Amino acid sequence: MEFEEKRKKLVESLKSRNILTEPNVIKAMLKVPRHKFLPEGAISSAYIDSPLSIGMSQTISAPHMNAMMCELLKLKEGDKVLEIGTGSGYHAALCAEIVAPKNSQNPGHVYTIERHLELADRAKIKLVNTGFGESVTVINGDGTLGYPQEAPYDKILVTASSPKKVPPPLKQQLKDGGILCIPAGSKEWGQDLYVICKKGKSFDSKRITGVRFVPLIGEWGFPE
Ligand code: SAM
């Protein structure tokens, strides 16, 4: 079966499980070629709903988690997005397809930070090769510090699990009315996915579900 056909089947399955509901997220999941962000050995598993190894002991999240986070963030055209944990670059591409679709009159942008230089460099190449070179900026560094140069952000997504508290720089760099989505809890087990909305000086936090992510390592994350 061709990749596009497999991708369609995956999207249909996520829709039937009510994980994918928003038309802009569905469109992006149908369009972005997940297989092009994977290492050679994982390509045949690209459209299975499962996390996969991408090297450096890191993973690309399962497609249902990508879809869920995009929907929880209520991503829309024109949003300025900050992602912590570039990994393969796939989730950044998905966000970019939503916030800065081709020929947009009001294109948004995705800034994505990865602590492993090798992964950041690899993701950069894959993003350029798949047409996301203009709409995504990859930064190598500690994402727990955010990226103040481009703040404030409409949306922030963290794709590695934080210790209990949300890194304060990320709260500061979120726009008033903005949304942040983050897994938090222990380093390995017992993590929960939260959606946090900033309203003036207060933050409304909602627990969504139990999850399992690799740890967020950095100044406001877990120690190395
Ligand atoms: N979003 C990614 C994708 O689409 O492939 C998957 C991310 S993977 C689950 C988590 C990533 O977060 C890893 O690549 C890891 O190196 C990175 N990471 C962990 N702590 C970080 C930090 N403080 N700053 C930036 N990246 C970090």
mmCIF file of C-alpha atoms and ligand atoms in Angstrom:
data_model
loop_
_atom_site.group_PDB
_atom_site.id
_atom_site.type_symbol
_atom_site.label_atom_id
_atom_site.label_comp_id
_atom_site.label_asym_id
_atom_site.label_seq_id
_atom_site.Cartn_x
_atom_site.Cartn_y
_atom_site.Cartn_z
ATOM 1 C CA MET A 1 0.000 0.000 0.000
ATOM 2 C CA GLU A 2 1.284 3.484 -0.843
ATOM 3 C CA PHE A 3 2.183 5.866 1.972
ATOM 4 C CA GLU A 4 -0.686 8.221 1.119
ATOM 5 C CA GLU A 5 -3.187 5.384 1.314
ATOM 6 C CA LYS A 6 -1.775 4.243 4.675
ATOM 7 C CA ARG A 7 -1.931 7.826 5.946
ATOM 8 C CA LYS A 8 -5.595 8.086 4.946
ATOM 9 C CA LYS A 9 -6.375 4.857 6.828
ATOM 10 C CA LEU A 10 -4.624 6.133 9.940
ATOM 11 C CA VAL A 11 -6.582 9.400 9.796
ATOM 12 C CA GLU A 12 -9.868 7.497 9.351
ATOM 13 C CA SER A 13 -9.041 5.377 12.386
ATOM 14 C CA LEU A 14 -8.237 8.467 14.513
ATOM 15 C CA LYS A 15 -11.508 10.063 13.369
ATOM 16 C CA SER A 16 -13.492 6.946 14.255
ATOM 17 C CA ARG A 17 -11.941 7.033 17.760
ATOM 18 C CA ASN A 18 -13.009 10.712 18.085
ATOM 19 C CA ILE A 19 -9.386 11.756 18.528
ATOM 20 C CA LEU A 20 -9.397 13.769 15.318
ATOM 21 C CA THR A 21 -12.347 16.111 14.929
ATOM 22 C CA GLU A 22 -11.125 19.545 13.779
ATOM 23 C CA PRO A 23 -11.118 19.992 9.967
ATOM 24 C CA ASN A 24 -7.816 21.941 9.954
ATOM 25 C CA VAL A 25 -6.054 19.242 12.000
ATOM 26 C CA ILE A 26 -7.519 16.460 9.829
ATOM 27 C CA LYS A 27 -6.316 18.281 6.692
ATOM 28 C CA ALA A 28 -2.800 18.649 8.112
ATOM 29 C CA MET A 29 -2.615 14.990 9.242
ATOM 30 C CA LEU A 30 -3.626 13.945 5.717
ATOM 31 C CA LYS A 31 -1.036 16.185 4.121
ATOM 32 C CA VAL A 32 2.182 15.985 6.201
ATOM 33 C CA PRO A 33 4.263 12.923 5.216
ATOM 34 C CA ARG A 34 5.229 11.394 8.609
ATOM 35 C CA HIS A 35 7.427 8.798 6.865
ATOM 36 C CA LYS A 36 9.748 11.539 5.597
ATOM 37 C CA PHE A 37 10.650 12.527 9.180
ATOM 38 C CA LEU A 38 11.704 9.026 10.257
ATOM 39 C CA PRO A 39 15.048 7.262 10.215
ATOM 40 C CA GLU A 40 15.395 4.669 7.425
ATOM 41 C CA GLY A 41 14.649 1.654 9.639
ATOM 42 C CA ALA A 42 11.335 3.046 10.936
ATOM 43 C CA ILE A 43 9.793 4.185 7.645
ATOM 44 C CA SER A 44 7.674 1.063 7.127
ATOM 45 C CA SER A 45 5.976 1.705 10.516
ATOM 46 C CA ALA A 46 5.239 5.381 9.784
ATOM 47 C CA TYR A 47 1.452 5.022 9.671
ATOM 48 C CA ILE A 48 0.999 2.732 12.655
ATOM 49 C CA ASP A 49 -0.403 4.652 15.639
ATOM 50 C CA SER A 50 2.684 4.175 17.753
ATOM 51 C CA PRO A 51 5.690 6.132 19.037
ATOM 52 C CA LEU A 52 8.921 5.222 17.204
ATOM 53 C CA SER A 53 12.601 5.533 17.987
ATOM 54 C CA ILE A 54 14.414 8.415 16.241
ATOM 55 C CA GLY A 55 17.895 7.891 17.744
ATOM 56 C CA MET A 56 19.685 9.565 20.702
ATOM 57 C CA SER A 57 17.304 7.514 22.963
ATOM 58 C CA GLN A 58 14.429 9.775 21.842
ATOM 59 C CA THR A 59 11.088 9.098 20.173
ATOM 60 C CA ILE A 60 8.566 10.585 17.790
ATOM 61 C CA SER A 61 5.189 10.594 19.574
ATOM 62 C CA ALA A 62 2.317 8.398 18.392
ATOM 63 C CA PRO A 63 0.082 10.097 15.784
ATOM 64 C CA HIS A 64 -2.920 10.136 18.163
ATOM 65 C CA MET A 65 -0.851 12.243 20.584
ATOM 66 C CA ASN A 66 0.155 14.682 17.808
ATOM 67 C CA ALA A 67 -3.486 15.023 16.793
ATOM 68 C CA MET A 68 -4.712 15.381 20.368
ATOM 69 C CA MET A 69 -2.194 18.116 21.226
ATOM 70 C CA CYS A 70 -2.944 20.089 18.029
ATOM 71 C CA GLU A 71 -6.665 20.010 18.848
ATOM 72 C CA LEU A 72 -6.206 20.892 22.535
ATOM 73 C CA LEU A 73 -4.141 23.911 21.499
ATOM 74 C CA LYS A 74 -6.952 25.068 19.173
ATOM 75 C CA LEU A 75 -4.290 25.849 16.559
ATOM 76 C CA LYS A 76 -5.409 28.219 13.819
ATOM 77 C CA GLU A 77 -3.999 30.048 10.821
ATOM 78 C CA GLY A 78 -1.824 32.982 11.906
ATOM 79 C CA ASP A 79 -0.789 31.550 15.312
ATOM 80 C CA LYS A 80 2.774 32.026 16.523
ATOM 81 C CA VAL A 81 3.722 28.693 18.086
ATOM 82 C CA LEU A 82 6.602 27.596 20.304
ATOM 83 C CA GLU A 83 7.392 23.872 20.508
ATOM 84 C CA ILE A 84 9.796 22.448 23.088
ATOM 85 C CA GLY A 85 11.266 19.147 21.861
ATOM 86 C CA THR A 86 11.698 19.166 18.067
ATOM 87 C CA GLY A 87 12.705 15.489 17.909
ATOM 88 C CA SER A 88 12.064 14.392 14.316
ATOM 89 C CA GLY A 89 10.467 17.707 13.281
ATOM 90 C CA TYR A 90 7.151 16.030 12.378
ATOM 91 C CA HIS A 91 4.975 17.696 15.013
ATOM 92 C CA ALA A 92 6.466 21.090 14.131
ATOM 93 C CA ALA A 93 5.569 20.445 10.471
ATOM 94 C CA LEU A 94 2.025 19.479 11.448
ATOM 95 C CA CYS A 95 1.637 22.719 13.445
ATOM 96 C CA ALA A 96 3.118 24.729 10.560
ATOM 97 C CA GLU A 97 0.690 23.178 8.066
ATOM 98 C CA ILE A 98 -2.156 24.458 10.274
ATOM 99 C CA VAL A 99 -0.851 27.929 11.208
ATOM 100 C CA ALA A 100 0.859 28.772 7.902
ATOM 101 C CA PRO A 101 -0.811 26.861 5.061
ATOM 102 C CA LYS A 102 0.388 27.552 1.505
ATOM 103 C CA ASN A 103 -0.806 30.889 0.071
ATOM 104 C CA SER A 104 -1.995 32.084 3.494
ATOM 105 C CA GLN A 105 -2.693 35.839 3.695
ATOM 106 C CA ASN A 106 -1.924 35.700 7.401
ATOM 107 C CA PRO A 107 0.770 33.066 7.917
ATOM 108 C CA GLY A 108 1.793 32.153 11.443
ATOM 109 C CA HIS A 109 5.135 30.609 12.373
ATOM 110 C CA VAL A 110 6.519 27.727 14.440
ATOM 111 C CA TYR A 111 9.649 28.077 16.579
ATOM 112 C CA THR A 112 10.875 24.714 17.813
ATOM 113 C CA ILE A 113 13.696 24.002 20.270
ATOM 114 C CA GLU A 114 15.709 20.765 20.530
ATOM 115 C CA ARG A 115 18.481 20.132 23.062
ATOM 116 C CA HIS A 116 20.319 17.499 20.968
ATOM 117 C CA LEU A 117 22.251 19.238 18.179
ATOM 118 C CA GLU A 118 22.225 16.101 16.008
ATOM 119 C CA LEU A 119 18.411 15.846 16.146
ATOM 120 C CA ALA A 120 17.986 19.597 15.577
ATOM 121 C CA ASP A 121 20.213 19.491 12.481
ATOM 122 C CA ARG A 122 18.465 16.399 11.113
ATOM 123 C CA ALA A 123 15.012 17.919 11.682
ATOM 124 C CA LYS A 124 16.069 21.155 9.972
ATOM 125 C CA ILE A 125 17.018 19.246 6.798
ATOM 126 C CA LYS A 126 13.803 17.219 6.832
ATOM 127 C CA LEU A 127 11.680 20.328 7.315
ATOM 128 C CA VAL A 128 13.374 22.054 4.361
ATOM 129 C CA ASN A 129 13.015 18.929 2.182
ATOM 130 C CA THR A 130 9.286 18.677 2.926
ATOM 131 C CA GLY A 131 8.600 22.367 2.236
ATOM 132 C CA PHE A 132 8.475 23.712 5.800
ATOM 133 C CA GLY A 133 11.770 25.607 5.690
ATOM 134 C CA GLU A 134 10.021 29.003 5.675
ATOM 135 C CA SER A 135 7.369 28.337 8.290
ATOM 136 C CA VAL A 136 9.463 26.552 10.942
ATOM 137 C CA THR A 137 12.582 27.796 12.734
ATOM 138 C CA VAL A 138 14.626 25.116 14.531
ATOM 139 C CA ILE A 139 16.718 26.241 17.501
ATOM 140 C CA ASN A 140 19.303 24.120 19.313
ATOM 141 C CA GLY A 141 19.180 24.756 23.059
ATOM 142 C CA ASP A 142 17.378 24.314 26.364
ATOM 143 C CA GLY A 143 13.678 24.764 25.674
ATOM 144 C CA THR A 144 12.791 25.096 29.365
ATOM 145 C CA LEU A 145 14.066 28.658 28.989
ATOM 146 C CA GLY A 146 11.690 29.272 26.087
ATOM 147 C CA TYR A 147 12.716 31.571 23.249
ATOM 148 C CA PRO A 148 12.249 35.147 24.528
ATOM 149 C CA GLN A 149 13.450 36.670 21.228
ATOM 150 C CA GLU A 150 10.076 35.915 19.573
ATOM 151 C CA ALA A 151 7.753 35.978 22.611
ATOM 152 C CA PRO A 152 4.860 36.234 23.268
ATOM 153 C CA TYR A 153 3.399 33.092 21.699
ATOM 154 C CA ASP A 154 -0.234 32.290 20.977
ATOM 155 C CA LYS A 155 0.389 28.627 21.677
ATOM 156 C CA ILE A 156 3.151 26.610 23.371
ATOM 157 C CA LEU A 157 3.497 22.832 23.212
ATOM 158 C CA VAL A 158 5.953 20.805 25.235
ATOM 159 C CA THR A 159 6.615 17.310 23.904
ATOM 160 C CA ALA A 160 8.732 15.995 26.798
ATOM 161 C CA SER A 161 7.567 15.439 30.363
ATOM 162 C CA SER A 162 8.202 18.238 32.833
ATOM 163 C CA PRO A 163 8.611 17.890 36.608
ATOM 164 C CA LYS A 164 5.404 18.959 38.398
ATOM 165 C CA LYS A 165 5.665 22.662 37.622
ATOM 166 C CA VAL A 166 5.439 24.334 34.241
ATOM 167 C CA PRO A 167 8.772 26.051 33.510
ATOM 168 C CA PRO A 168 8.170 29.708 34.571
ATOM 169 C CA PRO A 169 9.788 31.140 31.389
ATOM 170 C CA LEU A 170 7.138 29.348 29.308
ATOM 171 C CA LYS A 171 4.311 30.825 31.393
ATOM 172 C CA GLN A 172 5.841 34.277 30.961
ATOM 173 C CA GLN A 173 6.265 33.867 27.204
ATOM 174 C CA LEU A 174 2.643 32.805 26.638
ATOM 175 C CA LYS A 175 0.347 35.552 25.320
ATOM 176 C CA ASP A 176 -2.614 36.669 27.432
ATOM 177 C CA GLY A 177 -5.409 34.383 26.204
ATOM 178 C CA GLY A 178 -2.823 31.883 24.953
ATOM 179 C CA ILE A 179 -2.837 28.097 25.438
ATOM 180 C CA LEU A 180 -0.035 25.814 26.624
ATOM 181 C CA CYS A 181 -0.122 22.015 26.407
ATOM 182 C CA ILE A 182 2.363 20.036 28.510
ATOM 183 C CA PRO A 183 2.904 16.552 29.939
ATOM 184 C CA ALA A 184 4.039 16.719 33.584
ATOM 185 C CA GLY A 185 4.779 14.366 36.453
ATOM 186 C CA SER A 186 7.484 11.827 37.157
ATOM 187 C CA LYS A 187 10.518 11.188 34.949
ATOM 188 C CA GLU A 188 9.279 7.827 33.660
ATOM 189 C CA TRP A 189 5.800 6.881 34.882
ATOM 190 C CA GLY A 190 2.768 8.679 36.265
ATOM 191 C CA GLN A 191 2.646 11.613 33.883
ATOM 192 C CA ASP A 192 -0.449 13.601 32.958
ATOM 193 C CA LEU A 193 -1.207 15.811 29.988
ATOM 194 C CA TYR A 194 -2.383 19.331 30.930
ATOM 195 C CA VAL A 195 -3.875 22.214 29.013
ATOM 196 C CA ILE A 196 -3.209 25.589 30.583
ATOM 197 C CA CYS A 197 -4.929 28.829 29.510
ATOM 198 C CA LYS A 198 -3.465 32.185 30.481
ATOM 199 C CA LYS A 199 -5.988 34.817 31.594
ATOM 200 C CA GLY A 200 -4.320 38.001 32.715
ATOM 201 C CA LYS A 201 -2.166 36.957 35.644
ATOM 202 C CA SER A 202 -3.962 33.683 36.284
ATOM 203 C CA PHE A 203 -3.582 30.265 34.681
ATOM 204 C CA ASP A 204 -6.492 27.818 34.322
ATOM 205 C CA SER A 205 -5.142 24.285 34.267
ATOM 206 C CA LYS A 206 -7.040 21.194 33.158
ATOM 207 C CA ARG A 207 -5.817 17.584 33.333
ATOM 208 C CA ILE A 208 -6.645 15.717 30.130
ATOM 209 C CA THR A 209 -5.318 12.150 30.452
ATOM 210 C CA GLY A 210 -2.431 9.966 31.607
ATOM 211 C CA VAL A 211 0.506 9.859 29.180
ATOM 212 C CA ARG A 212 4.082 8.660 28.801
ATOM 213 C CA PHE A 213 6.745 10.983 27.339
ATOM 214 C CA VAL A 214 10.536 11.109 27.475
ATOM 215 C CA PRO A 215 11.771 13.521 30.186
ATOM 216 C CA LEU A 216 12.230 17.251 29.712
ATOM 217 C CA ILE A 217 15.883 17.830 30.617
ATOM 218 C CA GLY A 218 17.107 21.325 31.384
ATOM 219 C CA GLU A 219 17.366 24.226 33.781
ATOM 220 C CA TRP A 220 13.634 24.096 34.645
ATOM 221 C CA GLY A 221 13.262 20.412 33.798
ATOM 222 C CA PHE A 222 14.867 17.252 35.188
ATOM 223 C CA PRO A 223 18.619 17.211 35.747
ATOM 224 C CA GLU A 224 20.598 15.404 33.047
HETATM 225 N N1 SAM B 1 7.873 16.531 18.834
HETATM 226 C C1 SAM B 1 8.766 15.498 18.459
HETATM 227 C C2 SAM B 1 8.500 14.912 17.102
HETATM 228 O O1 SAM B 1 7.565 15.335 16.418
HETATM 229 O O2 SAM B 1 9.279 14.025 16.697
HETATM 230 C C3 SAM B 1 8.894 14.396 19.483
HETATM 231 C C4 SAM B 1 9.569 14.855 20.689
HETATM 232 S S1 SAM B 1 10.340 13.655 21.703
HETATM 233 C C5 SAM B 1 8.961 12.849 22.417
HETATM 234 C C6 SAM B 1 10.927 14.786 22.958
HETATM 235 C C7 SAM B 1 12.107 15.613 22.524
HETATM 236 O O3 SAM B 1 12.346 16.610 23.525
HETATM 237 C C8 SAM B 1 13.407 14.833 22.391
HETATM 238 O O4 SAM B 1 13.933 14.981 21.109
HETATM 239 C C9 SAM B 1 14.310 15.453 23.460
HETATM 240 O O5 SAM B 1 15.672 15.479 23.095
HETATM 241 C C10 SAM B 1 13.719 16.850 23.573
HETATM 242 N N2 SAM B 1 14.013 17.579 24.825
HETATM 243 C C11 SAM B 1 14.034 17.134 26.099
HETATM 244 N N3 SAM B 1 14.316 18.155 26.940
HETATM 245 C C12 SAM B 1 14.469 19.275 26.171
HETATM 246 C C13 SAM B 1 14.766 20.639 26.437
HETATM 247 N N4 SAM B 1 14.968 21.107 27.672
HETATM 248 N N5 SAM B 1 14.834 21.490 25.408
HETATM 249 C C14 SAM B 1 14.649 21.063 24.126
HETATM 250 N N6 SAM B 1 14.388 19.785 23.813
HETATM 251 C C15 SAM B 1 14.276 18.899 24.818
#
